[in-house]
XYZ file of C-alpha atoms in Angstrom:
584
model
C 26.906 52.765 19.745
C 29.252 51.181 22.586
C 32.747 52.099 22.663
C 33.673 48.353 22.389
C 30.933 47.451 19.736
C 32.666 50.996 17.983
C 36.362 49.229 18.295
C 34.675 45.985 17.033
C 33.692 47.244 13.708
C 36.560 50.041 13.599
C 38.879 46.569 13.277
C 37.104 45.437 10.750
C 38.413 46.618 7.436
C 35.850 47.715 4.466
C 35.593 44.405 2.569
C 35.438 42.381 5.822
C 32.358 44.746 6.320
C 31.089 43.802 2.988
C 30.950 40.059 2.647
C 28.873 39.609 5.717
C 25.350 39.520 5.359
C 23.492 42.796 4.134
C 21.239 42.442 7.414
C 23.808 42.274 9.709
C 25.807 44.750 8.490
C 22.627 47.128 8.942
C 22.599 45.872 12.683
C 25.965 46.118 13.305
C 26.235 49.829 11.938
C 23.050 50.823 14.265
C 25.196 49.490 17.290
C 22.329 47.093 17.867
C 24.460 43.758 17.955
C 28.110 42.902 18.182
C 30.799 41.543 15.009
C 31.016 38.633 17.477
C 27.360 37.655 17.866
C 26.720 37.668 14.279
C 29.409 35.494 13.461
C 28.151 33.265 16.578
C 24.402 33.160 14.415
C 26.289 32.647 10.987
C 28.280 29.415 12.653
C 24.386 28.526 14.174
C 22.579 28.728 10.841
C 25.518 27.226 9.310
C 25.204 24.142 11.482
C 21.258 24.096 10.721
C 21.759 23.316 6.778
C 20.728 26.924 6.031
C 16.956 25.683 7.122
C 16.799 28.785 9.073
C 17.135 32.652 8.258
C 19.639 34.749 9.617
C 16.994 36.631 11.434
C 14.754 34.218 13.073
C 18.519 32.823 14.464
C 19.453 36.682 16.087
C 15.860 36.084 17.354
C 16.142 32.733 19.098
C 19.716 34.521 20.680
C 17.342 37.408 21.739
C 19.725 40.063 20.928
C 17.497 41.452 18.770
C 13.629 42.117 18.988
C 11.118 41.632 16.142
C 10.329 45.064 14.913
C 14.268 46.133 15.066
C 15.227 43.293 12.901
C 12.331 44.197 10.147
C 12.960 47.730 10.251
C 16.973 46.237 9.177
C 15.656 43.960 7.159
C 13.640 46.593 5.107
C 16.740 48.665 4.536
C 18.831 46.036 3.483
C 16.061 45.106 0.758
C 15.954 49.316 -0.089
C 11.589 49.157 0.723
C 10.219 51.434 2.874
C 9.542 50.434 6.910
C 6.485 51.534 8.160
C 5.785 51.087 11.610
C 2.271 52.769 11.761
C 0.471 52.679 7.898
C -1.442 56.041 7.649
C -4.049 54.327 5.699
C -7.742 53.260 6.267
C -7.938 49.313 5.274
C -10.488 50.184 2.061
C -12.707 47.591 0.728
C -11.924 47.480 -2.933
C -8.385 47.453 -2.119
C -9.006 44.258 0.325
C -10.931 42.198 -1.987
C -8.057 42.165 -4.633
C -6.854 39.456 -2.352
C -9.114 36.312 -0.829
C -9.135 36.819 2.847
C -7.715 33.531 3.510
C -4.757 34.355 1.625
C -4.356 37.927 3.749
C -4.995 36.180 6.754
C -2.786 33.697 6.567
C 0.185 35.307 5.117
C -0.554 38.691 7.336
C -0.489 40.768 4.238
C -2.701 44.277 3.787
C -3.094 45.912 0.172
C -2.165 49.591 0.666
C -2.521 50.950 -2.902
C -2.351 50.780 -6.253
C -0.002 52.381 -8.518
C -0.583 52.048 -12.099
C -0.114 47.976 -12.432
C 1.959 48.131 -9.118
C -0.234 46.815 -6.062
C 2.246 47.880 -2.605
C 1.379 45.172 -0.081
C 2.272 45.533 3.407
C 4.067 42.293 5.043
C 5.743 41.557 8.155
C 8.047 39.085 6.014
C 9.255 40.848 2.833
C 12.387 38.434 2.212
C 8.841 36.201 1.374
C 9.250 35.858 -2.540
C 6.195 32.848 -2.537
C 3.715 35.376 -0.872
C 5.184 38.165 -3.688
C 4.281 35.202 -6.195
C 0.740 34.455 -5.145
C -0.836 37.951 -4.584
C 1.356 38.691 -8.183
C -0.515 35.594 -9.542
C -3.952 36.291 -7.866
C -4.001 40.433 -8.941
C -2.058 39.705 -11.899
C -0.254 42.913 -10.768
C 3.446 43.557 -9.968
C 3.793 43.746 -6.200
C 6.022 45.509 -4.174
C 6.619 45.209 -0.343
C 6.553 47.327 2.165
C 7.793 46.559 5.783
C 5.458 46.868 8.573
C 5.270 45.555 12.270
C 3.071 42.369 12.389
C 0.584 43.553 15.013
C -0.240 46.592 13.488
C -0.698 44.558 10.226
C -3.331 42.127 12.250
C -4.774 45.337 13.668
C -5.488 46.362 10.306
C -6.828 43.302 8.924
C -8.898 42.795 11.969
C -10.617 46.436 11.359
C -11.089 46.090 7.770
C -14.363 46.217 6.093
C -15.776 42.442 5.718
C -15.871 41.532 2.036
C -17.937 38.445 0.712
C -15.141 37.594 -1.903
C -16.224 34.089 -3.493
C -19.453 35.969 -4.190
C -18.745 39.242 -5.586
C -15.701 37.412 -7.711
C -18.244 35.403 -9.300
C -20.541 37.970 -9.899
C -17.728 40.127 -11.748
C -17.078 36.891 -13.528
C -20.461 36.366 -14.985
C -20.554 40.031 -15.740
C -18.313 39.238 -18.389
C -20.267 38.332 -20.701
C -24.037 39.235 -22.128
C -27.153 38.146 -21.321
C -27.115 36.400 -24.351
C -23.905 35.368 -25.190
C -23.114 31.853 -26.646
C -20.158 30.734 -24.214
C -22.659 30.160 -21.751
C -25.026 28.495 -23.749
C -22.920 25.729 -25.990
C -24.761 22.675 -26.262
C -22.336 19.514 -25.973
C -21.831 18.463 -29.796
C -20.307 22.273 -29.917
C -17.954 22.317 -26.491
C -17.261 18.902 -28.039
C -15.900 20.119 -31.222
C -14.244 22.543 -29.107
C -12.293 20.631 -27.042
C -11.099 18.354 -30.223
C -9.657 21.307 -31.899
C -7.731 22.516 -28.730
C -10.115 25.640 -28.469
C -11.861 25.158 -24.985
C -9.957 27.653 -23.265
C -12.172 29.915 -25.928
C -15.196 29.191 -23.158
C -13.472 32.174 -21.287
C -16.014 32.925 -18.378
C -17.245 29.600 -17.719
C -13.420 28.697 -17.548
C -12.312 31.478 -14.833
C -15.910 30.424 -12.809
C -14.847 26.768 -12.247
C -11.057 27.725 -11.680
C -12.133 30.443 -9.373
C -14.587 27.769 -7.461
C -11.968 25.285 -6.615
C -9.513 28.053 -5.769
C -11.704 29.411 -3.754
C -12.805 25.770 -2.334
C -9.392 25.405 -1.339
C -8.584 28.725 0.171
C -11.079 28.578 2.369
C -10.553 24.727 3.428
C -13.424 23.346 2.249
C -13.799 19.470 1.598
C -16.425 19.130 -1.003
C -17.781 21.020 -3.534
C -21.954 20.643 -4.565
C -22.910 22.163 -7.815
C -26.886 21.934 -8.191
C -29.087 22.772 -10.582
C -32.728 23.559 -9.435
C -35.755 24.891 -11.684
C -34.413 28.244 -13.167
C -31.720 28.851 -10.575
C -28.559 27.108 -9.469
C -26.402 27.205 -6.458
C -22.803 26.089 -5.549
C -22.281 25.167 -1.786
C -19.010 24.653 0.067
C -18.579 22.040 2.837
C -16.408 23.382 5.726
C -15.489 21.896 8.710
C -18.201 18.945 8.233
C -21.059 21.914 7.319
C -22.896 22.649 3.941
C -22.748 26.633 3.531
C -24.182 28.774 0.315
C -21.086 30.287 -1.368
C -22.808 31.381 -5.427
C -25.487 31.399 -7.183
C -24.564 31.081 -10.716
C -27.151 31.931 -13.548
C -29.440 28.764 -14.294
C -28.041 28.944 -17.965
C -24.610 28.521 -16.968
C -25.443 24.897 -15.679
C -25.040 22.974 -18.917
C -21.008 24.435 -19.939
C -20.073 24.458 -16.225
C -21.075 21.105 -16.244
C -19.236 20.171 -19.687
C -15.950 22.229 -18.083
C -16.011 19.953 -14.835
C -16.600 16.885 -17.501
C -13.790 17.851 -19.918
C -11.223 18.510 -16.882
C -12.112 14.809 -15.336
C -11.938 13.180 -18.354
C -15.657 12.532 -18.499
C -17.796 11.538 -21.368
C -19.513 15.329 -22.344
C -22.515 13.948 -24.245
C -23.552 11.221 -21.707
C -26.052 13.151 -19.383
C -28.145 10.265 -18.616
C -25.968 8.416 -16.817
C -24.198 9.058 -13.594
C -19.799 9.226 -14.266
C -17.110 9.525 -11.627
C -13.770 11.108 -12.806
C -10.480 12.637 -10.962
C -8.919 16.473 -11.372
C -5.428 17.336 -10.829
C -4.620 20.910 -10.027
C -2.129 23.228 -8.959
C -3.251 25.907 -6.327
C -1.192 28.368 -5.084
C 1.424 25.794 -5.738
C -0.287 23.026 -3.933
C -1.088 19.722 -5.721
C -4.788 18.962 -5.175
C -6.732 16.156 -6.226
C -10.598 16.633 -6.971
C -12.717 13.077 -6.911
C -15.331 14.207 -9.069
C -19.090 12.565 -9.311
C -22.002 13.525 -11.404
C -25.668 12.308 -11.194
C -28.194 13.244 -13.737
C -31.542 14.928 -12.164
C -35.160 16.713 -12.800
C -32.805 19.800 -14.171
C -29.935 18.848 -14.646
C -26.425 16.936 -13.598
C -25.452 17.745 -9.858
C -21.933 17.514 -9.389
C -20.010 16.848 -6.359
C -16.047 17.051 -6.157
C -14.273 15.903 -3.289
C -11.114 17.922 -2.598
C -8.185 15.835 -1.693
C -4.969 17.514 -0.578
C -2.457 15.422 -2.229
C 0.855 17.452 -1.262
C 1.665 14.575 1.273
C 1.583 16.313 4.326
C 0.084 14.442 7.406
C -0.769 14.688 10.426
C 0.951 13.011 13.972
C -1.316 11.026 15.577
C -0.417 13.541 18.335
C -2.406 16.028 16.420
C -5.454 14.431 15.710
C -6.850 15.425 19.057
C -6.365 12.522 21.303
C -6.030 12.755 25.072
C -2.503 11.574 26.631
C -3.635 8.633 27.797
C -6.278 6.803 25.193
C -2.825 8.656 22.954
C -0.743 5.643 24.725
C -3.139 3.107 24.994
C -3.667 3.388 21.416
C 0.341 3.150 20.664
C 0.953 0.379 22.548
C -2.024 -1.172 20.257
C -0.359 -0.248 16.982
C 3.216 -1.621 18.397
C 1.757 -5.300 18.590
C 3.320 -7.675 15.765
C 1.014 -8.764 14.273
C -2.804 -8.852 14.641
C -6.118 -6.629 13.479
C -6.541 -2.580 13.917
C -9.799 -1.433 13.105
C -10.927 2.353 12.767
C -14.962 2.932 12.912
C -17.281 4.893 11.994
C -19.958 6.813 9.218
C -18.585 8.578 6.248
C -16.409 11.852 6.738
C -15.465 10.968 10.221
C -11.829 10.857 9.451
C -10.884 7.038 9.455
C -8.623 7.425 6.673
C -6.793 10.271 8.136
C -6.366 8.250 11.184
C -4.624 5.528 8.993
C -2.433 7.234 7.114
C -1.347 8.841 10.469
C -0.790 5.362 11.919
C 1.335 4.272 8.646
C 3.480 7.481 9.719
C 4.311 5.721 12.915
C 6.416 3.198 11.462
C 9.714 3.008 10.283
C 9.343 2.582 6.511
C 12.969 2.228 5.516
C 12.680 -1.688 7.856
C 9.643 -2.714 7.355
C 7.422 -3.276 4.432
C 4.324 -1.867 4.438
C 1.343 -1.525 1.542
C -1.738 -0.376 1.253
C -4.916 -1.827 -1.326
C -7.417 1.625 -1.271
C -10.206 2.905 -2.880
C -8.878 5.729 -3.958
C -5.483 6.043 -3.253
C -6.330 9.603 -1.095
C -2.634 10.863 -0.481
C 1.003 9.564 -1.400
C 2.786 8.518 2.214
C 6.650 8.066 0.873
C 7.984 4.548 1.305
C 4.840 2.906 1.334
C 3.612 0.509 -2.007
C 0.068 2.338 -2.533
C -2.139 -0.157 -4.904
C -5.748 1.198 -5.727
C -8.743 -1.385 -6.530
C -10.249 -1.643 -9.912
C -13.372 -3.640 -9.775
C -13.659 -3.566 -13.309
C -10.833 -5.395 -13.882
C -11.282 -7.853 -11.615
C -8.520 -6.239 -8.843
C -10.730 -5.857 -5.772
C -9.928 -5.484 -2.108
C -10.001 -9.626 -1.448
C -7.805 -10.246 -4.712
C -5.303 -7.121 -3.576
C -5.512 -8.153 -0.215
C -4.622 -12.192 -1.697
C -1.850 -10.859 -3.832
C -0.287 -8.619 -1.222
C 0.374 -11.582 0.912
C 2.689 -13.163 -1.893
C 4.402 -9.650 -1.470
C 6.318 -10.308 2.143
C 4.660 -7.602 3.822
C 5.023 -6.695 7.377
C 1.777 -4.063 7.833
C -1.143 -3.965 5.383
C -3.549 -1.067 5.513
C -6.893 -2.218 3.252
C -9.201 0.894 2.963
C -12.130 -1.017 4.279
C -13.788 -4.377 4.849
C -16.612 -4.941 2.758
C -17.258 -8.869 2.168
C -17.055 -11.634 3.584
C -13.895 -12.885 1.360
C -11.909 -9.520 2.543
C -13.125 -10.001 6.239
C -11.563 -13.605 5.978
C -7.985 -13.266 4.356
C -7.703 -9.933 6.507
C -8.035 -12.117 9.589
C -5.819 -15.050 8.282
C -3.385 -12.667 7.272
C -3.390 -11.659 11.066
C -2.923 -14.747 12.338
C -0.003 -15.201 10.040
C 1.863 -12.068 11.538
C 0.807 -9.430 10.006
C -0.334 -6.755 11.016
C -3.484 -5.759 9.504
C -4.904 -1.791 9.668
C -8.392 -1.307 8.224
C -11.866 0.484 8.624
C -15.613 -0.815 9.198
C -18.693 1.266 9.020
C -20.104 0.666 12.296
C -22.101 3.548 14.850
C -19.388 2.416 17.939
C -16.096 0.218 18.347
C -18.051 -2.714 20.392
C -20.604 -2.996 16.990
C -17.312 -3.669 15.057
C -17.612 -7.349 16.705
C -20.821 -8.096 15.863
C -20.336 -6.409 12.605
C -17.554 -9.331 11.659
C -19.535 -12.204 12.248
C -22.231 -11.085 10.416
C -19.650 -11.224 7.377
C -19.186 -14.831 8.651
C -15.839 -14.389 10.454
C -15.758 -17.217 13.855
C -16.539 -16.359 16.375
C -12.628 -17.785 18.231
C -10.978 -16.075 15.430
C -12.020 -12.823 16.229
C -10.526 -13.542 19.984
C -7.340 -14.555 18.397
C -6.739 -11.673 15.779
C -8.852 -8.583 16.928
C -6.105 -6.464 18.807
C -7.874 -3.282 19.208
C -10.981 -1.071 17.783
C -10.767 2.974 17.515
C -14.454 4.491 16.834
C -14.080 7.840 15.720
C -16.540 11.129 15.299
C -15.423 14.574 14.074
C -16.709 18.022 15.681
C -16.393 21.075 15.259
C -13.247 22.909 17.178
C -14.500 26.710 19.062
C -12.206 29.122 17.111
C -9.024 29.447 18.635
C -9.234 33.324 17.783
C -12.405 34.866 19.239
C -12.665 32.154 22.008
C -14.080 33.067 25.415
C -14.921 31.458 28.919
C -18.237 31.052 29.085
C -20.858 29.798 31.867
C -22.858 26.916 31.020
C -26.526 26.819 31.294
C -28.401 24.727 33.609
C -29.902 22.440 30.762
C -26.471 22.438 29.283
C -25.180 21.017 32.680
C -27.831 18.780 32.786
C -27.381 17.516 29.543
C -23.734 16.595 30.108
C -24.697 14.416 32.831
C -22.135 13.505 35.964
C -19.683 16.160 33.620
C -21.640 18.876 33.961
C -20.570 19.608 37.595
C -16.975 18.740 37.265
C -14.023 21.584 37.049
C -13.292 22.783 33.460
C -12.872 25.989 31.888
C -16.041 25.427 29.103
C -14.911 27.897 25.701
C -17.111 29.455 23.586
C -16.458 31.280 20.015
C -17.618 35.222 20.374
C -17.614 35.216 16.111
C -14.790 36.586 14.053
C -14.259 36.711 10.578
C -11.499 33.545 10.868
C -14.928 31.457 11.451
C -17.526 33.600 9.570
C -18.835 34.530 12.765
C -20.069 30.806 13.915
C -17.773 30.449 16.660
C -15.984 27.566 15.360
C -13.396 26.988 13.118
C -11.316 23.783 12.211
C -12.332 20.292 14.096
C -10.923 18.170 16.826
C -11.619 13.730 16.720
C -13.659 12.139 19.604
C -12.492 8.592 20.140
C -13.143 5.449 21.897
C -10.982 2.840 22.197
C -11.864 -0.916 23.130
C -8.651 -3.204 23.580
C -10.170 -6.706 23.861
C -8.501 -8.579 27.125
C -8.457 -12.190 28.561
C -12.477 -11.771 29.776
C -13.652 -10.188 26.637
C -11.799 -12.809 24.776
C -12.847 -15.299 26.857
C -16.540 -13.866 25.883
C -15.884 -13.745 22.119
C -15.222 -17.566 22.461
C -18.575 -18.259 24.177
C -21.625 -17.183 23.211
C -20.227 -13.488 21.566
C -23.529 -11.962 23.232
C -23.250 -7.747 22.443
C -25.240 -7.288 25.373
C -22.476 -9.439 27.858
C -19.920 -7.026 25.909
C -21.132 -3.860 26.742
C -22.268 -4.736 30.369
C -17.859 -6.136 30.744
C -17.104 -2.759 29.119
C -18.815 -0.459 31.472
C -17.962 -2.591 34.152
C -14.293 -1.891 33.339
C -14.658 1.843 32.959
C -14.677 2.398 28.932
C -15.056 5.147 28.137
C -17.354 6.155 24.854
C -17.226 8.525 22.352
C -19.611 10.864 24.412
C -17.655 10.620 27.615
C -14.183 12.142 25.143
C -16.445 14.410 24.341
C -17.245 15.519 27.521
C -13.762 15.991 28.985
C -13.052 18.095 25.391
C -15.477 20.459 26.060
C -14.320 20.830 29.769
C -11.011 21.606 28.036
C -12.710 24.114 25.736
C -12.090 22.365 22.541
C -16.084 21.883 21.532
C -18.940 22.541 22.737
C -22.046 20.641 23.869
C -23.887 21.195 21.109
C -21.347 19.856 18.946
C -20.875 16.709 21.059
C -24.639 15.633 21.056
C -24.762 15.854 17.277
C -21.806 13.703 16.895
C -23.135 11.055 19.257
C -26.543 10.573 17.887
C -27.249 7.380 16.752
């Protein structure tokens, strides 16, 4: 220690000492920072709300490094530091914990002492990790301190474990071959569930829980459940791809399929019929909703839940994947006053996500804006969310008709499907309003012809139609295990006037981030058509598709296939993914 840091804490006097924080007494006693620069990082996380730890502050004034401040950190909590864990990452030790969870809260299982599991964490002042992996083991957990790259080294040499599908397998061990749980017929899970005994289904309960926790974990965005002849299979869709997660015994079908009914709020006994219900759950603290759909077949009711994220957290448009400038051109779109926004394209290409990220462009607390959707897919705070019910007579043209008697300044409606809708969204345009919605059509020019074939004129489209976003998703090459790569001569070739131009093309090597495919998350490809004076000018005439495209090329739009082209020159996708996307 310094002789002036030594004089520093030699004038402080014991219970001065004491009532600053336990961490930075342990750093001022190892000489590594000064009485005066902690009090300078008290008055800075003072002046941040206390939204920041005392640590990560010292860090931002780099007066202390990482692996210093954990090692003080660790003796201020009394848990051991260790910066190099003498122990082999073992494979029944991993798979008390999903990988998801250990990868994304850089946490390695050690051992196991009676009902103690000792996790090793690079964050130990993390009581919601403690919490989860206590939850998940159902084990009392105690931290250890370790560096965070040796903790990634370790997760990145343990053994690969196949989780979801041993899991289940320990779950149906459970029971016998041929116990009763499995094998309730509906009158009994019925009688069951009126007497407040279905938790008594015990297996079949922990397989469905563990299949949308495990849905979740691993980011998935629908769930399949099929029946077949004697066997059975539960798939995962991640990042836009089916994938084979289980295959549950065939006899398990019928009370997995009464479980899913009884948690939607589904009629158990009709079989014959296809029902559509909604799960709420809690996972790992997260609200999720589950849109749930069953449809009877040769053996037996698929089911299909759509996992909705409901904890309200959205994405910037900045985020979505747009380049700078179609980024600005779109803006200046969404700042018009009033006037049509449409977003295009098939099912699952993110439309609604698009939305909801427009609706967090605007200042809510000046404006009113509402939204008429089928379902209502997320809460966005400070916006009136209505959701349609064609049954009682509240569709997207009667929403849409009441909403206008509501002084609104934006109006999202989920989609235009009639004729009626098509026609009071384009009045209320005209009226000042502006009016954010979504067509199913393969490109943004087709979203023009696809109005006036639901009878909207022809002059009215030039007057409310301010701009159209067509939108694929692809599949983004793993940020983790990405490499340069050369393209091949038929991948040149098939990227046309692209495939000569300067880029630094990416390519996934396979980790176990993206179960060794290379790619992991996704990234939008967009084209955006902003109608002008000529176009307009068009509309007004003889609206000819042809005499559309032929202005558009002439001006330089570019399509969906060119973004893609310039994303994969940025590394972001990959050919492959691209041509998929853009086949029509």
């Amino acid at each position: 220690m310094s002789d002036s840091r030594m004089g520093e804490r030699a004038a402080l006097t014991s219970s001065e000492l004491r009532s600053l924080p336990r961490v930075g007494q342990m750093l001022i006693e190892d000489g590594v920072i000064s009485v005066l620069q902690l009090r300078e990082a008290l008055k800075r996380q003072a002046a941040g709300g206390q939204r920041l730890l005392l640590g990560e502050v010292l860090l931002q004034m780099e007066v202390v490094d990482r692996d210093t401040l954990l090692r003080a950190v660790a003796r201020s909590l009394d848990i051991p530091f260790l910066s190099e864990p003498s122990v082999e990452a073992d494979a029944a030790m991993m798979r008390l914990l999903p990988d998801a969870m250990r990868r994304e809260h850089r946490v390695v299982p050690l051992r196991r002492e009676g009902d103690v599991l000792v996790l090793a964490t690079a964050d130990p002042q993390n009581d919601h990790v403690r919490e989860l992996a206590q939850r998940e083991t159902g084990l009392r957990v105690r931290f250890v301190a370790s560096p965070a790259d040796r903790l990634d080294a370790m997760l990145a040499e343990a053994p690969a474990t196949d989780t979801v599908k041993e899991k289940a397998e320990e779950i149906v061990a459970e029971m016998g071959e041929g116990e009763a749980a499995f094998t309730l017929q509906e009158k009994q899970v019925e009688e069951m569930v009126g007497t407040g005994q279905a938790d008594d289904m015990g297996p079949v309960v922990k397989l469905v829980n563990f299949i949308i926790g495990s849905a979740v974990q691993e980011g998935a965005s629908d769930i399949h459940i099929e029946p077949d002849e004697g066997s059975m299979r539960v798939r995962f869709r991640i990042d836009g791809v089916l994938g084979h997660k289980m295959s549950p015994p065939w006899r398990m079908s019928a009370a997995i399929a009464s479980r899913i009914k009884i948690m939607a709020h589904m009629d158990i006994s009709e079989r014959r019929m296809p029902q559509d219900g909604e799960i709420s759950v809690r996972v790992n603290g997260r609200p999720i909703d589950l849109r749930v759909s069953t449809l009877p077949g040769k053996f037996g009711e698929k089911i299909v839940m759509r996992v909705v994220d409901s904890s309200g957290s959205r994405l910037g448009l900045e985020q979505l994947g747009f380049r700078p400038g179609m980024l600005d051109r779109f803006q200046q779109v969404i700042d018009q006053p009033y006037g049509i926004v449409l977003v295009t394209g098939p099912t699952g290409s993110g439309k609604s996500t698009t939305l909801y990220s427009v609706l967090n462009t605007f200042d809510r607390t000046s404006i009113n804006v509402s939204t008429v959707e089928d379902p209502v897919e997320s809460n966005i705070e400070g916006v009136h969310q209505a959701q349609i019910n064609p049954k009682a007579g509240f569709t997207f043209a009667s929403a849409l008709r009441s909403l206008l008697r509501q002084d609104p300044d934006v109006i999202m409606v989920g989609e235009i499907r009639d004729a009626e809708t098509a026609q009071i969204a384009v009045q209320a345009a005209l009226t000042g309003h502006v009016v954010l919605s979504t067509l199913h059509t393969n490109d943004a020019p087709s979203a023009i012809t696809r109005l006036g074939n639901l009878g909207v004129e022809n002059f009215l489209i030039a007057a409310s139609l301010r701009g159209v976003l067509a939108q694929r998703l692809v599949r983004r090459v793993c940020r983790q295990c990405a490499a340069p790569c050369e393209l091949t001569e038929p991948q040149r070739l098939s990227m046309g006037l692209y495939g000569h131009q300067p880029g630094t093309p990416m390519r996934g090597t396979g980790c176990r981030k993206c179960r060794d495919t290379g790619l992991s998350g996704r990234v939008g490809l967009y084209e955006l058509m902003v109608p002008d004076e000529r176009m307009n000018d068009l509309l007004c005439g003889t609206c000819d598709p042809a005499a559309i495209r032929a202005l558009l090329r002439e001006q330089g739009f570019e399509n969906l296939w060119d973004d893609g082209m310039h994303k994969v020159l940025a590394g972001l996708t990959t050919p492959e993914e691209v041509h998929g996307a853009c086949r029509h």
